[in-house]
């Protein structure tokens, strides 16, 4: 159970949230959806609930086990095997390694007394392992991993060789494994920050039923309305403008209705306030003419100003980015070709001999199972990684715009402004300010280090970088991840109207639909095909 009392959360000088009293409480059986626009403070609040951040004011008490999945994959020891990382949640990884060591020893030693000792040691270790439920645990862990799209092959690899998405899924598997100790009921409180970002539809379905059956408390941040609808029995809505959390003790559908009603009420109040303010102004103007009433008139004006100032803040809430991709620079008929692309990580072959040609203005979707090398292919095409074999053949006028899945193109230590400056060194200052404004960055946020931006804000900044680039080939790796529904629609609109070529990797069926592609490249074989409804369905299913 977690209780936050008089919680106040700030970012810089901005109050993200103030929740008087014990309003925010997570009890067993609670399945809470934490929602709000990008940058509203969801991640910051969840970190504080998890004990990884300090609130500006107030206190948080926790009891029982806790499983926290952060929004960004945590750095850690990348040489650990994926399987061990999952098992380490219950301390089984070390035991298992010791067992394996003894096993080799037993096979290798020739001296009889030594072998006897090894056999004894092995027996002891095994007793411990099985008394901890090790054997079932191992298969439990594998089952959870498989359900999250992590096949056994991947589990035997060190984390370093996994894609960002795979690593994040390992973290999710680890937390769910810890929370399901085989006995069925679990009292672990789960705090999950956008757990579906790197999951395919099957895995999302599995996760949904796992969460529905979870007995401990749960807070899940998600922009996936289906998941919220199926899982949540409570909703916390963070309102970035008012800096408040509205607690709704009801499921998703009822919440939507209740919020619509709340918003209507606020709108009415707003209209009323506006009417009053303008009445005050008229009155003040009349009175102001008389010297004896000047002070009273001034006060009236002040009151009217205050009323209207509050209203302006409310209006900003509905602001959305207007995202347009760039006017592509002139280029030849086929701006980008590649032949014989081959990539392996250690002994793991990702793909071999992939040929492709991206024609001017053409639209291509790259499809393949999780781990089939989609992100790797885009990295090769972007030139941020080199192929083991094969080469890129840039055509006349090629200008690439690359959107990386983990926002790798952003410099975390540099400010928002420096990042955009770097992306478009030749653009004029006014143009860049305008551009950032369109992507909803302004004022003090321009000086904020990119590393401290929220997930959705990072996505927005990386997309803004593309726009300033006059790219004629966009390589987009999951460009709708992290975006709240309104911002996602903006990106889809931008995709629809962009005139240049696009190579898209996505799990989001809406993104593929918006792109309206002509072709598909299937990984790991690299075969090409015409786009069809079947492939569209594949994204919906796969
Ligand atoms: N050091 C900082 N200085 C100023 N602002 C900051 C700092 N760190 C975070 N912020 C801001 O705090 C706000 C809340 O961020 P948070 O990550 O909690 O948002 P979020 O609701 O999780 O958004 P998203 O849906 O995009 O993940 C963001 O606007 C972010 O830019
Ligand atoms: Mg977040």
Coordinates of C-alpha atoms and ligand atoms in Angstrom, one line a residue:
X1 CA 0.0 0.0 0.0
X2 CA 1.2 3.5 -0.7
X3 CA -0.2 6.7 0.7
X4 CA 0.8 10.2 -0.3
X5 CA -0.1 13.0 2.1
X6 CA -0.3 16.6 1.1
X7 CA 1.8 15.8 -1.9
X8 CA 3.3 18.7 -3.9
X9 CA 5.3 18.0 -7.0
X10 CA 7.3 20.6 -8.9
X11 CA 9.5 20.8 -12.0
X12 CA 11.7 23.8 -11.7
X13 CA 9.4 26.6 -10.5
X14 CA 6.3 25.0 -12.0
X15 CA 3.9 23.2 -9.8
X16 CA 2.9 20.0 -11.5
X17 CA 0.6 18.7 -8.9
X18 CA -0.7 19.6 -5.5
X19 CA -2.9 17.1 -3.8
X20 CA -4.0 18.1 -0.3
X21 CA -4.7 15.4 2.3
X22 CA -4.4 11.7 1.6
X23 CA -6.0 12.0 -1.8
X24 CA -3.5 9.8 -3.5
X25 CA -3.7 6.3 -2.0
X26 CA -3.0 2.9 -3.6
X27 CA -4.6 -0.1 -1.8
X28 CA -4.8 -3.7 -2.8
X29 CA -7.4 -4.2 -5.5
X30 CA -7.0 -0.6 -6.8
X31 CA -6.1 -0.6 -10.5
X32 CA -5.5 3.1 -11.2
X33 CA -4.9 4.6 -14.5
X34 CA -2.7 7.7 -14.3
X35 CA -3.4 10.0 -17.2
X36 CA -2.8 13.5 -18.5
X37 CA -1.2 15.4 -21.4
X38 CA 2.5 14.9 -22.2
X39 CA 4.5 16.8 -19.6
X40 CA 1.7 16.9 -17.1
X41 CA 3.9 15.2 -14.5
X42 CA 2.8 11.6 -14.6
X43 CA 6.3 10.1 -14.7
X44 CA 7.6 12.5 -12.0
X45 CA 4.7 11.7 -9.7
X46 CA 5.1 7.9 -10.2
X47 CA 8.8 8.1 -9.5
X48 CA 8.0 9.9 -6.2
X49 CA 5.4 7.3 -5.3
X50 CA 8.1 4.6 -6.0
X51 CA 10.5 6.3 -3.7
X52 CA 13.0 7.2 -6.5
X53 CA 12.3 10.9 -6.3
X54 CA 11.6 13.4 -3.5
X55 CA 8.4 15.5 -3.5
X56 CA 8.7 19.3 -3.1
X57 CA 6.4 18.9 -0.1
X58 CA 4.4 16.3 1.6
X59 CA 5.2 12.7 2.4
X60 CA 4.8 9.2 1.0
X61 CA 4.5 6.0 3.1
X62 CA 4.9 2.6 1.6
X63 CA 4.3 -0.9 2.9
X64 CA 4.8 -4.3 1.2
X65 CA 6.6 -5.2 -2.0
X66 CA 6.9 -2.8 -4.8
X67 CA 7.5 -3.3 -8.6
X68 CA 8.4 -0.1 -10.5
X69 CA 8.9 0.1 -14.3
X70 CA 10.4 3.5 -15.2
X71 CA 9.5 5.1 -18.5
X72 CA 13.2 5.1 -19.7
X73 CA 15.1 1.8 -19.6
X74 CA 17.5 2.0 -16.7
X75 CA 21.2 1.7 -17.3
X76 CA 22.8 -1.1 -15.4
X77 CA 25.2 -4.0 -15.9
X78 CA 24.7 -4.7 -19.6
X79 CA 26.8 -7.8 -19.6
X80 CA 24.2 -9.7 -17.5
X81 CA 22.3 -12.4 -19.4
X82 CA 18.7 -11.4 -20.1
X83 CA 17.4 -14.5 -18.3
X84 CA 19.6 -13.8 -15.2
X85 CA 18.3 -10.2 -15.1
X86 CA 14.7 -11.6 -14.8
X87 CA 15.6 -14.2 -12.3
X88 CA 17.5 -11.8 -10.2
X89 CA 14.2 -10.3 -9.1
X90 CA 14.0 -13.3 -6.7
X91 CA 17.7 -13.8 -6.2
X92 CA 17.7 -17.0 -8.2
X93 CA 20.2 -15.9 -10.8
X94 CA 23.3 -16.4 -8.7
X95 CA 22.1 -19.7 -7.4
X96 CA 21.5 -20.9 -10.9
X97 CA 25.0 -19.8 -12.0
X98 CA 26.6 -21.6 -9.1
X99 CA 24.7 -24.7 -10.1
X100 CA 26.0 -24.5 -13.6
X101 CA 29.6 -24.0 -12.3
X102 CA 29.3 -27.1 -10.2
X103 CA 27.9 -29.1 -13.1
X104 CA 30.9 -28.3 -15.2
X105 CA 33.2 -29.0 -12.4
X106 CA 31.6 -32.5 -11.9
X107 CA 32.2 -33.3 -15.5
X108 CA 35.7 -32.1 -15.6
X109 CA 37.5 -33.2 -12.4
X110 CA 39.2 -36.6 -12.5
X111 CA 40.2 -36.9 -8.9
X112 CA 37.5 -39.0 -7.1
X113 CA 37.5 -37.1 -3.8
X114 CA 37.2 -33.8 -5.6
X115 CA 34.4 -35.1 -7.7
X116 CA 32.6 -36.3 -4.6
X117 CA 32.9 -32.9 -3.1
X118 CA 31.6 -31.3 -6.2
X119 CA 28.6 -33.7 -6.3
X120 CA 27.9 -32.9 -2.6
X121 CA 28.1 -29.2 -3.2
X122 CA 25.8 -29.5 -6.2
X123 CA 23.3 -31.4 -4.2
X124 CA 23.2 -28.7 -1.5
X125 CA 22.8 -26.0 -4.1
X126 CA 20.1 -27.9 -5.8
X127 CA 18.2 -28.3 -2.5
X128 CA 18.2 -24.6 -1.9
X129 CA 17.2 -23.9 -5.5
X130 CA 14.2 -26.2 -5.4
X131 CA 13.2 -25.1 -1.9
X132 CA 13.0 -21.6 -3.3
X133 CA 10.7 -22.9 -6.1
X134 CA 13.6 -22.5 -8.5
X135 CA 12.5 -25.0 -11.1
X136 CA 9.0 -23.7 -11.5
X137 CA 10.4 -20.2 -11.2
X138 CA 12.6 -20.7 -14.1
X139 CA 9.7 -21.9 -16.3
X140 CA 7.5 -19.1 -14.9
X141 CA 10.1 -16.5 -15.9
X142 CA 10.4 -18.0 -19.3
X143 CA 6.6 -18.1 -19.8
X144 CA 6.3 -14.4 -18.8
X145 CA 9.2 -13.5 -21.1
X146 CA 7.7 -15.5 -24.0
X147 CA 4.3 -13.8 -23.4
X148 CA 6.0 -10.5 -23.8
X149 CA 7.6 -11.4 -27.1
X150 CA 11.0 -12.5 -25.7
X151 CA 11.8 -16.0 -27.1
X152 CA 14.2 -18.3 -25.3
X153 CA 16.9 -17.4 -27.8
X154 CA 16.9 -13.8 -26.6
X155 CA 16.9 -14.9 -22.9
X156 CA 20.4 -16.4 -23.4
X157 CA 21.9 -13.2 -24.7
X158 CA 23.6 -10.5 -22.7
X159 CA 21.5 -7.3 -22.3
X160 CA 24.1 -5.3 -24.3
X161 CA 23.0 -7.2 -27.5
X162 CA 19.3 -6.5 -27.0
X163 CA 17.4 -3.7 -28.7
X164 CA 16.1 -0.9 -26.4
X165 CA 12.6 -2.3 -26.7
X166 CA 13.7 -5.8 -25.8
X167 CA 15.6 -4.5 -22.8
X168 CA 12.6 -2.6 -21.6
X169 CA 10.5 -5.8 -22.0
X170 CA 13.0 -7.7 -19.9
X171 CA 12.6 -5.1 -17.2
X172 CA 8.8 -5.5 -17.4
X173 CA 9.1 -9.3 -17.3
X174 CA 11.4 -9.0 -14.2
X175 CA 8.8 -6.9 -12.3
X176 CA 5.9 -9.1 -13.3
X177 CA 8.0 -12.2 -12.4
X178 CA 8.7 -10.8 -9.0
X179 CA 5.0 -10.0 -8.5
X180 CA 3.9 -13.5 -9.3
X181 CA 5.6 -15.8 -6.9
X182 CA 3.7 -18.8 -8.2
X183 CA 1.2 -18.9 -5.3
X184 CA -1.4 -17.0 -7.4
X185 CA -2.2 -14.1 -5.1
X186 CA 0.3 -11.3 -5.0
X187 CA 0.3 -8.3 -2.7
X188 CA 3.0 -6.5 -4.7
X189 CA 2.1 -2.9 -5.6
X190 CA 2.9 -2.4 -9.3
X191 CA 3.8 1.0 -10.6
X192 CA 4.1 0.8 -14.4
X193 CA 5.1 3.8 -16.6
X194 CA 3.9 3.2 -20.2
X195 CA 4.4 -0.6 -20.1
X196 CA 3.0 -1.1 -23.6
X197 CA 5.4 1.2 -25.5
X198 CA 7.5 -1.6 -26.9
X199 CA 4.9 -4.4 -27.0
X200 CA 3.1 -6.0 -29.9
X201 CA -0.6 -6.6 -29.8
X202 CA -0.4 -10.2 -28.5
X203 CA 1.8 -9.1 -25.6
X204 CA -0.5 -6.2 -24.8
X205 CA -3.4 -8.6 -24.7
X206 CA -1.5 -10.9 -22.3
X207 CA -0.4 -8.0 -20.1
X208 CA -4.0 -6.7 -20.0
X209 CA -5.2 -10.0 -18.5
X210 CA -2.2 -10.2 -16.2
X211 CA -3.0 -6.8 -14.8
X212 CA -6.8 -7.6 -14.6
X213 CA -5.9 -10.5 -12.4
X214 CA -3.4 -8.7 -10.2
X215 CA -4.5 -8.6 -6.6
X216 CA -2.0 -6.0 -5.3
X217 CA -2.4 -2.3 -6.0
X218 CA -1.6 -1.0 -9.5
X219 CA -0.9 2.4 -11.0
X220 CA -0.4 2.3 -14.7
X221 CA 0.5 5.3 -16.9
X222 CA -0.7 4.7 -20.4
X223 CA -1.9 6.4 -23.5
X224 CA -3.5 3.2 -24.6
X225 CA -7.2 3.7 -24.0
X226 CA -8.1 0.1 -24.6
X227 CA -5.8 -1.1 -21.9
X228 CA -7.1 1.6 -19.5
X229 CA -10.7 0.6 -20.3
X230 CA -10.1 -3.1 -19.6
X231 CA -7.8 -2.8 -16.6
X232 CA -8.6 0.3 -14.5
X233 CA -11.2 0.7 -11.8
X234 CA -10.0 4.1 -10.8
X235 CA -8.5 7.1 -12.7
X236 CA -6.2 9.9 -11.6
X237 CA -6.2 12.7 -14.1
X238 CA -3.3 15.1 -13.8
X239 CA -4.3 18.5 -15.0
X240 CA -1.2 20.3 -16.0
X241 CA -2.8 23.7 -16.1
X242 CA -4.5 23.7 -12.7
X243 CA -1.7 21.6 -11.2
X244 CA -4.1 19.3 -9.6
X245 CA -4.9 15.6 -9.6
X246 CA -8.6 14.7 -10.0
X247 CA -9.3 11.4 -8.4
X248 CA -12.2 9.4 -10.1
X249 CA -13.2 6.3 -8.2
X250 CA -14.7 4.6 -11.3
X251 CA -13.7 2.7 -14.4
X252 CA -12.5 4.3 -17.6
X253 CA -15.9 4.7 -19.4
X254 CA -17.6 6.3 -16.4
X255 CA -14.5 8.5 -15.9
X256 CA -14.7 9.8 -19.5
X257 CA -18.3 10.8 -18.9
X258 CA -17.6 12.3 -15.6
X259 CA -14.7 14.3 -16.9
X260 CA -16.7 15.6 -19.9
X261 CA -19.3 16.8 -17.4
X262 CA -16.6 18.4 -15.2
X263 CA -15.2 20.1 -18.2
X264 CA -18.5 21.4 -19.3
X265 CA -19.1 22.8 -15.8
X266 CA -15.7 24.5 -16.0
X267 CA -16.5 26.0 -19.4
X268 CA -19.7 27.4 -18.0
X269 CA -17.9 28.9 -15.1
X270 CA -15.4 30.3 -17.5
X271 CA -18.1 31.9 -19.6
X272 CA -19.7 33.4 -16.4
X273 CA -16.4 34.8 -15.2
X274 CA -15.8 36.3 -18.6
X275 CA -19.2 38.0 -18.5
X276 CA -18.6 39.3 -15.0
X277 CA -15.1 40.6 -15.9
X278 CA -16.5 42.5 -18.8
X279 CA -19.3 43.9 -16.7
X280 CA -16.7 45.0 -14.2
X281 CA -14.7 46.7 -16.9
X282 CA -17.7 48.6 -18.3
X283 CA -18.6 49.7 -14.8
X284 CA -15.0 50.7 -14.0
X285 CA -14.8 52.7 -17.2
X286 CA -17.9 54.6 -16.3
X287 CA -16.8 55.3 -12.7
X288 CA -13.2 56.1 -13.7
X289 CA -14.4 59.2 -15.3
X290 CA -15.2 60.6 -11.8
X291 CA -12.2 61.5 -9.7
X292 CA -13.9 60.5 -6.5
X293 CA -14.4 56.9 -7.7
X294 CA -11.0 56.4 -9.2
X295 CA -9.7 54.0 -6.6
X296 CA -12.8 51.8 -6.7
X297 CA -12.6 51.8 -10.4
X298 CA -8.9 50.7 -10.3
X299 CA -9.8 47.9 -7.9
X300 CA -12.6 46.7 -10.2
X301 CA -10.2 46.7 -13.1
X302 CA -7.7 44.7 -11.1
X303 CA -10.3 42.1 -10.2
X304 CA -11.4 41.8 -13.8
X305 CA -7.8 41.3 -14.8
X306 CA -7.3 38.6 -12.3
X307 CA -10.4 36.8 -13.5
X308 CA -9.2 36.9 -17.0
X309 CA -5.7 35.9 -16.2
X310 CA -7.0 32.6 -14.7
X311 CA -9.1 32.1 -17.9
X312 CA -6.0 32.5 -20.1
X313 CA -4.3 29.7 -18.2
X314 CA -7.3 27.5 -18.8
X315 CA -7.2 28.0 -22.5
X316 CA -3.6 27.0 -22.8
X317 CA -4.7 23.6 -21.6
X318 CA -6.3 22.9 -25.0
X319 CA -3.3 23.9 -27.0
X320 CA -1.9 21.3 -29.4
X321 CA 1.2 21.2 -31.5
X322 CA 0.7 21.9 -35.1
X323 CA 3.2 19.5 -36.6
X324 CA 4.2 19.6 -40.3
X325 CA 7.1 17.6 -41.7
X326 CA 9.6 19.6 -43.9
X327 CA 9.3 20.6 -47.5
X328 CA 11.7 18.0 -48.9
X329 CA 14.8 19.3 -50.7
X330 CA 15.2 18.4 -54.4
X331 CA 16.7 15.0 -55.1
X332 CA 17.2 12.4 -57.8
X333 CA 14.8 9.6 -58.7
X334 CA 16.2 7.2 -56.1
X335 CA 17.7 9.1 -53.2
X336 CA 18.7 6.1 -51.2
X337 CA 19.9 2.6 -52.2
X338 CA 21.5 -0.1 -50.2
X339 CA 22.9 -3.5 -51.2
X340 CA 23.8 -6.6 -49.3
X341 CA 23.3 -5.2 -45.9
X342 CA 24.4 -7.7 -43.3
X343 CA 24.4 -7.2 -39.5
X344 CA 25.4 -9.6 -36.7
X345 CA 25.9 -9.0 -33.0
X346 CA 28.5 -11.5 -31.8
X347 CA 27.3 -14.8 -33.0
X348 CA 23.8 -13.6 -33.5
X349 CA 22.8 -13.0 -37.1
X350 CA 20.2 -10.2 -37.4
X351 CA 19.8 -10.2 -41.2
X352 CA 21.9 -10.9 -44.2
X353 CA 22.1 -9.6 -47.7
X354 CA 19.3 -7.1 -47.6
X355 CA 18.9 -4.9 -50.7
X356 CA 16.6 -2.0 -51.1
X357 CA 15.9 1.1 -53.0
X358 CA 14.0 4.1 -51.7
X359 CA 12.5 6.1 -54.5
X360 CA 11.7 9.8 -54.2
X361 CA 8.4 10.3 -52.3
X362 CA 7.9 6.6 -51.8
X363 CA 6.4 5.2 -48.6
X364 CA 7.6 2.0 -47.1
X365 CA 6.8 0.1 -43.9
X366 CA 9.3 -2.2 -42.4
X367 CA 7.7 -5.3 -40.8
X368 CA 9.1 -8.0 -38.7
X369 CA 8.8 -9.7 -35.3
X370 CA 10.2 -8.1 -32.2
X371 CA 14.0 -8.4 -32.5
X372 CA 14.0 -9.1 -36.3
X373 CA 16.2 -6.1 -36.8
X374 CA 13.9 -3.2 -37.7
X375 CA 15.6 -0.6 -35.5
X376 CA 19.0 -2.0 -36.7
X377 CA 18.0 -1.6 -40.4
X378 CA 17.0 2.0 -39.8
X379 CA 20.3 2.7 -37.9
X380 CA 22.2 1.4 -40.9
X381 CA 20.2 3.5 -43.3
X382 CA 20.7 6.5 -41.1
X383 CA 24.4 5.9 -41.1
X384 CA 24.6 5.9 -37.3
X385 CA 25.8 2.3 -37.4
X386 CA 27.9 0.5 -40.0
X387 CA 26.9 -2.8 -41.6
X388 CA 29.2 -5.8 -41.3
X389 CA 28.8 -6.3 -45.0
X390 CA 27.2 -4.4 -47.8
X391 CA 26.9 -0.7 -48.4
X392 CA 24.7 2.4 -48.7
X393 CA 24.5 4.1 -52.0
X394 CA 23.3 7.7 -51.4
X395 CA 21.6 9.1 -54.5
X396 CA 21.7 12.7 -55.8
X397 CA 20.5 15.3 -53.2
X398 CA 19.9 12.8 -50.4
X399 CA 18.9 14.4 -47.1
X400 CA 18.0 12.0 -44.4
X401 CA 15.9 12.8 -41.4
X402 CA 16.2 10.1 -38.7
X403 CA 13.8 9.7 -35.7
X404 CA 15.4 7.2 -33.3
X405 CA 13.2 4.9 -31.1
X406 CA 15.0 5.8 -27.9
X407 CA 15.5 9.5 -28.8
X408 CA 19.2 8.7 -29.4
X409 CA 19.5 11.7 -31.7
X410 CA 18.9 14.1 -28.8
X411 CA 21.8 15.3 -26.8
X412 CA 20.6 14.9 -23.2
X413 CA 23.0 17.4 -21.7
X414 CA 22.3 20.2 -24.2
X415 CA 19.3 22.4 -23.8
X416 CA 16.2 22.3 -26.0
X417 CA 17.4 25.3 -27.9
X418 CA 20.9 23.9 -28.4
X419 CA 19.5 20.7 -29.7
X420 CA 17.4 22.4 -32.3
X421 CA 20.2 24.7 -33.2
X422 CA 22.4 21.7 -33.8
X423 CA 19.7 20.0 -35.9
X424 CA 19.4 23.1 -38.1
X425 CA 22.7 25.0 -38.0
X426 CA 21.8 27.3 -40.9
X427 CA 18.3 28.3 -39.9
X428 CA 17.6 31.8 -38.6
X429 CA 16.9 32.4 -34.9
X430 CA 13.4 33.6 -35.5
X431 CA 12.5 30.6 -37.7
X432 CA 13.7 28.2 -35.0
X433 CA 11.8 30.0 -32.3
X434 CA 8.7 29.8 -34.4
X435 CA 9.3 26.1 -35.1
X436 CA 9.8 25.3 -31.4
X437 CA 6.7 27.3 -30.6
X438 CA 4.7 25.2 -33.0
X439 CA 6.0 22.2 -31.2
X440 CA 4.9 23.8 -27.9
X441 CA 8.3 24.7 -26.6
X442 CA 8.7 28.3 -25.3
X443 CA 9.9 30.4 -22.5
X444 CA 12.1 28.8 -19.8
X445 CA 11.6 25.4 -21.4
X446 CA 14.0 26.4 -24.2
X447 CA 16.8 26.3 -21.6
X448 CA 15.9 23.0 -20.1
X449 CA 18.3 20.1 -20.7
X450 CA 16.8 17.7 -23.1
X451 CA 17.6 14.8 -20.7
X452 CA 15.0 16.2 -18.3
X453 CA 12.2 16.4 -20.8
X454 CA 9.2 14.0 -20.4
X455 CA 8.9 11.1 -22.8
X456 CA 6.4 12.8 -25.0
X457 CA 8.3 16.1 -24.9
X458 CA 11.4 14.3 -26.2
X459 CA 9.4 12.8 -29.0
X460 CA 8.1 16.2 -29.9
X461 CA 11.6 17.8 -29.8
X462 CA 13.1 15.0 -32.0
X463 CA 10.3 15.5 -34.5
X464 CA 10.9 19.3 -34.5
X465 CA 14.5 18.5 -35.4
X466 CA 13.3 16.6 -38.4
X467 CA 11.1 19.4 -39.6
X468 CA 14.0 21.9 -39.6
X469 CA 16.1 19.7 -41.8
X470 CA 14.6 19.8 -45.3
X471 CA 15.0 16.0 -45.3
X472 CA 13.7 14.1 -48.3
X473 CA 13.9 10.7 -46.8
X474 CA 12.5 10.3 -43.3
X475 CA 13.5 7.2 -41.3
X476 CA 10.9 6.9 -38.5
X477 CA 11.3 4.4 -35.7
X478 CA 8.1 4.2 -33.7
X479 CA 7.4 8.0 -34.0
X480 CA 4.1 7.8 -32.1
X481 CA 5.4 6.1 -28.9
X482 CA 5.0 8.2 -25.7
X483 CA 2.6 10.7 -27.4
X484 CA -0.7 11.6 -25.8
X485 CA -3.7 11.0 -28.1
X486 CA -4.0 14.6 -29.2
X487 CA -0.3 14.9 -30.1
X488 CA -0.3 11.5 -31.8
X489 CA -3.1 12.7 -34.1
X490 CA -0.9 15.7 -35.0
X491 CA 2.0 13.4 -36.0
X492 CA -0.3 11.2 -38.1
X493 CA -1.6 14.3 -39.9
X494 CA 2.0 15.3 -40.6
X495 CA 2.7 11.9 -42.0
X496 CA -0.4 12.1 -44.3
X497 CA 0.8 15.3 -45.9
X498 CA 4.5 14.9 -46.1
X499 CA 5.7 14.8 -49.7
X500 CA 9.1 13.1 -49.3
X501 CA 10.0 9.4 -48.9
X502 CA 9.3 7.7 -45.6
X503 CA 10.6 4.4 -44.2
X504 CA 8.5 3.6 -41.1
X505 CA 8.8 1.1 -38.3
X506 CA 5.7 1.0 -36.1
X507 CA 3.5 -1.1 -33.9
X508 CA 0.8 1.5 -34.2
X509 CA -1.8 0.4 -36.9
X510 CA -3.0 4.0 -37.1
X511 CA 0.5 5.2 -38.1
X512 CA 0.7 2.7 -40.9
X513 CA -2.8 3.7 -42.1
X514 CA -1.9 7.4 -42.0
X515 CA 1.3 6.7 -44.1
X516 CA -0.7 4.8 -46.7
X517 CA 2.4 2.9 -47.8
X518 CA 3.0 1.4 -51.3
X519 CA 5.5 -1.2 -50.1
X520 CA 6.6 -3.3 -47.2
X521 CA 10.0 -4.7 -46.4
X522 CA 9.8 -7.9 -44.4
X523 CA 12.6 -8.7 -42.0
X524 CA 14.8 -10.6 -41.4
X525 CA 14.7 -11.8 -45.0
X526 CA 14.5 -8.3 -46.5
X527 CA 11.9 -9.4 -49.1
X528 CA 9.7 -6.7 -50.5
X529 CA 6.0 -6.8 -51.3
X530 CA 3.2 -4.5 -52.3
X531 CA 1.3 -3.1 -49.3
X532 CA -2.1 -4.8 -48.7
X533 CA -4.8 -5.0 -46.1
X534 CA -3.2 -8.2 -45.0
X535 CA -0.1 -6.4 -43.9
X536 CA -2.3 -3.8 -42.2
X537 CA -3.9 -6.6 -40.3
X538 CA -0.6 -8.1 -39.4
X539 CA 0.4 -4.9 -37.6
X540 CA -2.9 -5.0 -35.8
X541 CA -2.3 -8.6 -34.8
X542 CA 1.4 -8.8 -34.5
Ligands
LIG1 N1 14.9 19.6 -14.2 C1 13.8 20.1 -14.8 N2 13.6 21.4 -15.0 C2 12.5 21.9 -15.5 N3 11.5 21.1 -15.9 C3 11.6 19.8 -15.7 C4 12.7 19.2 -15.2 N4 12.5 17.9 -15.1 C5 11.3 17.7 -15.6 N5 10.7 18.8 -16.0 C6 9.4 19.0 -16.6 O1 8.4 18.4 -15.8 C7 7.3 18.1 -16.6 C8 6.7 16.7 -16.2 O2 7.5 15.7 -16.7 P1 7.0 14.2 -16.6 O3 8.1 13.3 -17.2 O4 6.6 13.9 -15.2 O5 5.7 14.2 -17.6 P2 4.7 13.1 -18.1 O6 3.4 13.4 -17.6 O7 5.2 11.7 -17.6 O8 4.8 13.2 -19.6 P3 4.8 12.1 -20.8 O9 3.4 11.7 -21.1 O10 5.4 12.8 -22.0 O11 5.7 11.0 -20.4 C9 7.7 18.2 -18.0 O12 7.2 19.3 -18.6 C10 9.2 18.2 -17.9 O13 9.8 19.0 -19.0
LIG2 MG1 6.0 10.1 -18.6

